C-alpha atoms as one frame of an Amber mdcrd trajectory, in Angstrom:
protein
   1.925 -14.819 -13.918   4.844 -15.843 -15.896   8.153 -15.719 -13.635  11.430
 -14.894 -15.337  14.725 -14.736 -14.084  16.719 -12.742 -16.364  19.505 -11.676
 -13.827  20.737 -15.050 -13.252  19.288 -15.357  -9.272  19.938 -19.290  -8.097
  17.037 -21.585  -8.312  16.404 -21.264  -4.636  14.474 -18.308  -4.460  12.738
 -19.210  -8.034  11.690 -22.105  -7.142  10.548 -20.083  -3.257   8.604 -17.375
  -5.196   6.978 -20.245  -7.591   6.493 -21.790  -4.184   4.485 -19.043  -3.073
   1.345 -21.283  -0.895  -1.017 -17.842  -0.649  -4.356 -18.188  -1.896  -7.620
 -16.152  -0.972  -9.583 -19.294  -0.196 -13.212 -18.711  -2.465 -13.524 -15.318
  -1.455 -13.886 -13.264  -4.966 -11.216 -10.190  -3.408  -8.922 -10.712  -0.088
  -8.133  -7.272   1.288  -5.681  -6.073   0.393  -6.787  -7.207  -2.749  -9.789
  -4.709  -2.195  -7.837  -1.670  -1.561  -5.421  -1.945  -4.823  -6.976   0.078
  -7.404  -9.214  -1.141  -9.409  -8.139  -1.229 -12.884  -4.596  -3.276 -11.582
  -7.245  -6.006 -10.510  -9.554  -6.287 -13.262  -7.169  -6.030 -15.455  -4.596
  -8.734 -14.236  -7.377 -11.053 -13.569  -7.961 -10.127 -17.279  -4.084 -11.063
 -18.360  -2.757 -13.301 -15.309  -1.889 -16.134 -17.671   0.722 -13.798 -19.966
   1.515 -11.488 -17.665   5.394 -11.656 -16.274   6.749 -10.416 -13.017  11.373
 -10.791 -12.478  12.625 -13.023  -9.753  14.048  -9.741  -8.614  10.943  -7.855
  -8.595   9.220 -10.659  -6.406  12.329 -11.743  -4.372  11.436  -8.983  -1.505
   7.991 -10.428  -0.853  10.442 -13.787   0.907  11.956 -11.547   3.213   8.024
 -10.582   4.646   6.856 -14.703   4.735  10.681 -15.655   6.690   9.388 -13.115
   9.300   5.788 -13.970   9.243   6.539 -17.677   8.779   9.356 -17.394  12.354
   6.759 -14.702  14.364   3.801 -16.952  14.150   5.379 -19.885  16.028   5.407
 -17.387  19.375   2.658 -14.911  19.391   0.303 -15.425  21.720  -3.387 -16.355
  19.742  -4.990 -16.630  16.548  -2.092 -16.578  13.317  -3.292 -15.939  10.251
  -6.358 -17.089  10.477  -8.366 -16.437   7.409 -11.684 -15.248   8.457 -14.658
 -14.431   5.414 -17.630 -12.340   4.701 -19.721 -10.679   2.119 -21.206  -7.523
   0.706 -23.088  -6.306  -1.134 -23.308 -10.210  -2.627 -18.882  -9.920  -2.756
 -16.726 -12.420  -0.518 -13.815 -10.574   1.279 -11.682 -12.640   2.759  -8.925
 -11.787   4.995  -6.122 -12.863   7.146  -4.233 -11.254  10.220  -0.925 -12.015
  11.770  -2.021 -12.221  15.256  -5.282 -12.242  17.267  -5.175 -12.111  21.167
  -7.441 -13.298  22.936  -8.512 -10.107  23.820  -9.611  -8.768  20.663  -6.229
  -6.420  19.854  -5.036  -7.325  15.846  -0.867  -7.190  14.917   0.059  -6.950
  11.924   3.854  -7.303  10.579   5.331  -5.132   7.599   8.327  -5.390   6.198
   9.259  -1.693   4.998  12.314   0.635   4.652  13.634   3.461   7.528  12.046
   5.919   5.287   8.666   3.747   4.655   8.499   4.369   9.136   9.683   7.550
   9.613   6.378   8.924   6.933   4.326   7.972   9.919   0.996   5.162  10.094
   0.050   4.715   5.674  -3.561   4.897   4.679  -3.872   1.677   3.263  -2.233
  -0.233   6.127  -4.914   1.451   8.122  -7.383   1.070   6.302  -5.963  -2.810
   6.249  -6.259  -3.114   9.358 -10.400  -2.453   9.711 -11.384  -3.883   7.332
 -10.005  -6.865   9.630 -11.793  -5.599  12.131 -15.517  -5.578   9.957 -14.086
  -8.939   8.659 -13.972  -9.907  12.962 -17.043  -8.076  13.673 -19.415  -9.229
  10.491 -17.798 -13.669  11.812 -18.917 -12.251  15.881 -15.990 -11.558  16.900
 -15.233  -7.226  18.522 -11.649  -6.450  17.473 -10.401  -4.208  20.532  -6.983
  -3.236  18.837  -5.404  -2.565  15.957  -1.663  -2.258  15.628   1.316  -2.227
  12.797   4.570  -3.996  13.919   6.978  -2.082  11.534  10.446  -4.464  10.271
  12.850  -1.701   9.011  14.759  -4.256   6.531  17.267  -1.168   6.021  18.248
  -0.209   9.415  21.412   0.989  10.522  22.408   1.651  14.447  24.707   3.977
  14.108  22.427   6.529  12.282  20.024   5.821  15.173  22.645   7.458  17.749
  23.533  10.224  14.984  19.798  10.958  14.324  16.432  11.560  16.620  14.028
  11.537  13.651  15.642   8.226  13.084  14.313   4.878  14.650  15.289   3.727
  17.381  15.351   0.439  16.995  14.428  -2.025  13.138  11.024  -2.528  15.286
   8.589   0.121  15.283   4.845  -1.044  16.950   2.869   1.677  15.845  -0.660
   2.183  16.962  -3.856   2.244  13.967  -6.772   3.713  14.650  -9.583   1.644
  15.162 -12.441   3.250  12.931 -16.716   3.287  14.255 -18.605   0.506  12.565
 -20.494   3.009  11.141 -17.321   4.107   8.580 -15.814   0.274   8.484 -19.150
  -1.166   6.826 -18.871   2.258   4.740 -15.371   2.080   3.797 -15.934  -2.216
   2.829 -19.081  -0.995   0.726 -17.582   1.931  -1.241 -13.787  -0.428  -2.104
 -16.746  -3.384  -3.239 -18.294  -0.569  -4.870 -15.287   0.616  -6.871 -14.152
  -2.757  -8.182 -18.119  -4.111  -9.430 -18.155  -0.989 -11.486 -19.632  -1.723
 -15.067 -16.963   0.567 -16.252 -13.429   0.246 -14.273 -12.271   3.383 -12.811
  -8.766   4.935 -13.277  -6.322   5.496 -11.464  -5.488   8.208  -8.954  -2.434
  10.027  -9.627  -1.848   9.002  -5.712  -2.796   4.958  -6.715  -0.034   5.542
  -9.444   2.362   7.195  -7.408   2.575  10.562  -9.397   5.221  12.583  -7.887
   6.461  16.398  -8.771   3.087  17.225 -10.230   2.122  20.190  -8.881   4.698
  23.337  -8.680   4.609  26.260  -6.760   5.563  29.260  -8.322   6.295  33.317
  -7.210   6.580  34.894  -4.218  10.388  35.510  -4.506  10.498  32.258  -3.855
  12.531  29.168  -5.731   9.899  26.910  -7.738   9.049  24.364  -5.458   7.832
  20.935  -6.616   5.143  18.725  -4.524   3.942  14.891  -5.171   0.132  16.301
  -4.021  -2.104  19.301  -4.513  -2.143  19.341  -0.433   1.087  19.638   0.033
   1.004  22.288  -2.461  -1.074  24.101  -0.573   0.217  23.909   2.907   3.510
  25.288   1.455   1.816  28.391   0.572  -0.211  28.916   3.917   3.703  28.602
   5.239   4.962  30.485   2.947   2.067  33.199   2.640   3.711  36.980   3.535
   1.548  40.367   1.960   2.608  41.062  -0.517   3.471  37.482  -1.717   1.808
  36.085  -4.686   1.569  32.202  -5.623   0.742  29.708  -8.506   0.237  26.516
  -8.479   1.448  24.704 -12.599  -0.358  21.183 -12.893   1.508  18.749 -14.642
   4.632  16.977 -15.625   4.226  14.672 -13.102   6.188  10.899 -12.633   4.397
   8.093 -12.176   6.647   6.056 -10.471   4.277   3.219 -10.108   3.192   2.985
 -13.589   6.557   3.559 -15.120   8.393   0.805 -12.557   5.947  -1.028 -10.330
   2.752  -2.436 -12.546   2.714  -5.441 -13.594   0.183  -4.941 -16.182   0.934
  -1.232 -17.168   1.915  -2.686 -20.895  -2.086  -4.157 -21.460  -3.283  -0.832
 -19.190  -5.340   1.800 -21.391  -4.810   4.694 -19.283  -0.892   4.732 -19.590
  -0.837   3.317 -23.322  -3.546   5.795 -24.276  -1.537   9.591 -23.508  -1.325
   9.198 -20.028   1.792   9.211 -19.093   1.735  13.359 -18.120  -1.169  15.496
 -16.487  -1.988  17.869 -19.255  -0.674  21.101 -17.973  -2.754  23.445 -16.101
  -2.538  26.544 -12.764  -4.070  27.424 -10.386  -3.476  30.614  -7.941
């Protein structure tokens, strides 16, 4: 990756980002890489030497690394140890932030209050269960999984004024520990998704689609939702005798493609007319 500094960040930031020691070892995929959209991973690997990113888009990673570097000195147990295992001939690695002697897995996430308020993220649950799978392949049993959210934008006065606001910037979140069979099936499915000959296009969810489903009718103002399930749930809440609704699909804004995907300029889905959904209607 080529790092740019178009906005004049001090050299210390540039050097810190360039000096990132992260390595997935000799694995084909890291746990977090396995969770990324296959199309993004494959395009990045193909164009890594020409992909560019600016310091302003990479600096937030320094926050996470700084927190991890401090906390790893105090957690009791194995800290930042990388485990390896194979699935269908593919080598996978993962380094959990803390593994206690009793098998409790903890992962720290520097994030926003908004993210915490939305509840446990699906990919966080998936990531920690991949860690549990890795441990099991190394004859270690994970007994519990936990995310500790660290809210970088937490404000004391809002915690006092709002009940639904985190009461502390440090938010532990229990993560469901899947059955071994579910872990096995999930990891195998992600491996197949990444190794299939024809790269899978990104889904609307992977593209962080916003506002792609609009509910019309019922004598109410149109409402836009990010997913079909959210639109359907809204209709279920508003349904009454005599009311009729239609869900119009289209016009989504793909936030990841527009602002956050490192390989969008190389992406056939984005460059080839994938910037908007085709409009359809459902009742």
